[in-house]
Amino acid sequence: MFKLKLTALGHPNPESFNCEDEKEYRSVVLWLEDQKIRHYKIEDREGLRNIDADSWKEAYDLYQKDLVSPVSDGSPNEQLNWLLSYAVRLEFADNVTKYKDAKIEQPKQAAPNVVSSNPLDNLNFSSPAFVNGVERVCALTGVGPHIDPKLRLAAVAKILKTSPHPDCPRTEVSVVQQPADVLKLLFIQDLRDLQTKINEALVAVQSVTADPRTDTSLGRVGR
Amino acid sequence: MDEEMGGFTHDDFILPPVKYEYLDHTADVQLHAWGDSLKEAFEQCGMAMFGYMTDLAYVQIKEVHTIEANADDMMGLLYHFLDELLYLFSVEPFLICKKLVITEFNTEEFRIVCKCYGEEFQIGKHPQGSEVKAITYSAMQIIDEPKDNRFEVFVIIDI
Amino acid sequence: MVVRNYNEELKYLEKINPYCWRIKKGFQPNMNVEGVFYVNNTLEKLMLDELRNSCRPGMTGGFLPGVKQIANVAALPGIVGRSVGLPDVHSGYGFAIGNMAAFDMSNPKSIVSPGGVGFDINCGVRLLRTNLHEKDVQPIKEQLAQSLFDHIPVGVGSKGIIPMNARDMEEALEMGMDWSLREGYVWAEDKEHCEEYGRMLNADPSKVSLRAKKRGLPQLGTLGAGNHYAEIQVVDEIYDKYAASKMGLERTGQVVVMIHSGSRGFGHQVATDALVQMEKAMKRDQIEVNDRQLACARINSVEGQDYLKAMAAAANFAWVNRSSMTFLTRQAFAKQFKMAPDDLDMHVIYDVSHNIAKIEEHVVDGKVKTLLVHRKGSTRAFPPHHPLIPVDYQLTGQPVLIGGSMGTCSYVLTGTHQGMTETFGTTCHGAGRALSRAKSRRNLDYKDVLTKLENMGISIRVASPKLVMEEAPESYKNVTDVVNTCHAAGISKKTVKLRPIAVIKG
């Protein structure tokens, strides 16, 4: 627990920290105040430093009150979680410029990918090519004129869904057929991947639930 | 089993004569049964159905169970009577009947109470005949003509 | 009803191409749509003979001829498209067996009919492949057949050997194959290769009578009797190499296992209960039908909804049932070959349903419509790229498993676009009876049938000797005629032919 936040804050052994262990818990609180939060002056940290003393609990409650922790009445885990988050916030505030750059890097990489992978997303709906294309499909399907080509395309889509598909002119058969075939094959490939994943999931569940049995005393088989 | 046998009287082991036959039908079989009364024709029809499921010569009388059938008309009564018998065979006690005795035959309120004599069907002891899927109303006939002493029933069973 | 002689009746039938006949309105009263049936020359004769026999005076047979039943179904409220008869059609209870009909869900008068599903709800076929070759199996064929017979409970009065209590049963009814999966009886890939992924989501066990549950409990995991079987087969011929390889069938001689079974007493009781309920609903809602056996209720009535929920539970029962037998089959093979089932590559190729009603989307008169599709003794056969078929078959179309009769070949077909438009994605299911059971028993001799099978190199283990005659190939229409008709008519496509080497039967 708390591994991610402890790692982010540079705790020496985030892997092995056990929040159930009272002593380790207290040490981490002290470490946070000493290294990260620094709310008290060094000499005022005495109460927290006595991690073996019974009075530590009181000091901890007071410390939380001083920090205005919203979960000072919560469970020890909730309390520590808040302290850790608070420390992370302080750490971030101290080095805004450094962390800001780090964060922006990832979305910047992802965004162009999405756009480039699907040409339909960056279609220019007002380009003459698009307008002309819509004009041609509308002529085939008998959709009347309208200023907005997008609206006309929506009308075409509606017609294609509800009425039988118009036969395309002979000269255009291969132009339409070939890409359609390619799309079908790609679709089948995707479907196969999906089905394989479904089967793997089923097999994984079977390893928990399966217990096939037979009991020949229930019925008589053979002679 | 001797203890069980103790409950039977000598008369229980007297077998009725066979008064039924199996008639032609493309996918299924038609039962034709008759008797000196309509009651007897019904009993015979029930035995005809069991006779199609196994060879009755291999069946011993070891148990007796009582069934009851109710309906709104005569055809319905014959249908439900056979359906109850089929049910007796299909579930506990899995009874295959050698002899049927109808103890109440009410043709006004359409009600039958019948004693069924036989034993639990056992593969190995009883030859396996055909499986009856269901009783049908198709071409069902009940001939009830006391003045000519004609009592016959025709039923097609789905197999 | 009008009485006409055979020649007058024929005026209402028109052969529109070598494999397809049209049944015009007026053949039976109140037809809302036309009927259609698919036959080749041989099957055509059987079909018309049946009609001619019924026109003879004094006929008091139980069922109307198949062609009349198709027309009566065309008179049901809310039917759309056409009432379709597949090549293996023969007369059954209400609907013909081999009949498909779709009803418009948006029409408040549309109906659902238990007779359009059949007593054995979700009776179906499952095909398992192996990586064995016929020559691996031939030396121990008898032992293998015996081992299967020792593992799978078969025949009338048999009880399942998978421990189950009432609570397990409730869960299984709700979860279908997911229950088998959870308990470890099947593999994750099995679910992927099953119609509806082995589970109908609208199943509601609380709509099922206690009687049905009691009948079902001891029978779960049993094969049943009648035309049900488990067969060890080998690939005899490959017609479509690409589609076959997608199914893992690479070469002739490859060994596969076919399991044909349904929902046992559970489904039979659900159907029986529903028929009683629907008689009442018909009187109340004043639904007029041509034949009393076509008991039905409006889809959105309480009876209609309750039936669909109970039927879904029965369908789930059937999938758990076939899954349990898949488990037993894998165990039998593993013991014989001392290899783990996955090392034997015993994957489910596909699992189809023969007797079921499903809500599907289809194009009717150029518009997408939501329909309740009844398939009785017929198989769904969806084309390539249909969203409801597994990803592995997106390019080939749905595998359609056609079980032959005892000792004859079986086939694997695939769905086509033509089938989607002509028959709502439906094709045949098997051979279809030609001779009555009693006639089979009279005309055929037990020993002759067995000797004949032995000469063909087929090991047989059968619980009931009587069944050997009743189920002999001679009692059935020729499955090759049936399949060739579907292929020639274009409603499905031949992929693989399978030949049996061992049969386990009730």
mmCIF file of C-alpha atoms in Angstrom, chain C residues 16 121 168 377 398 405 448 475 496:
data_model
loop_
_atom_site.group_PDB
_atom_site.id
_atom_site.type_symbol
_atom_site.label_atom_id
_atom_site.label_comp_id
_atom_site.label_asym_id
_atom_site.label_seq_id
_atom_site.Cartn_x
_atom_site.Cartn_y
_atom_site.Cartn_z
ATOM 1 C CA ILE C 16 -41.506 -23.406 -61.854
ATOM 2 C CA ILE C 121 -37.455 -28.946 -29.426
ATOM 3 C CA ASP C 168 -28.239 -27.642 -11.444
ATOM 4 C CA GLY C 377 -37.250 -30.562 -39.631
ATOM 5 C CA GLN C 398 -22.570 -21.459 -42.167
ATOM 6 C CA SER C 405 -30.345 -42.455 -42.010
ATOM 7 C CA ASP C 448 -31.023 -58.940 -43.289
ATOM 8 C CA SER C 475 -37.499 -46.662 -44.683
ATOM 9 C CA VAL C 496 -18.233 -32.723 -47.783
#
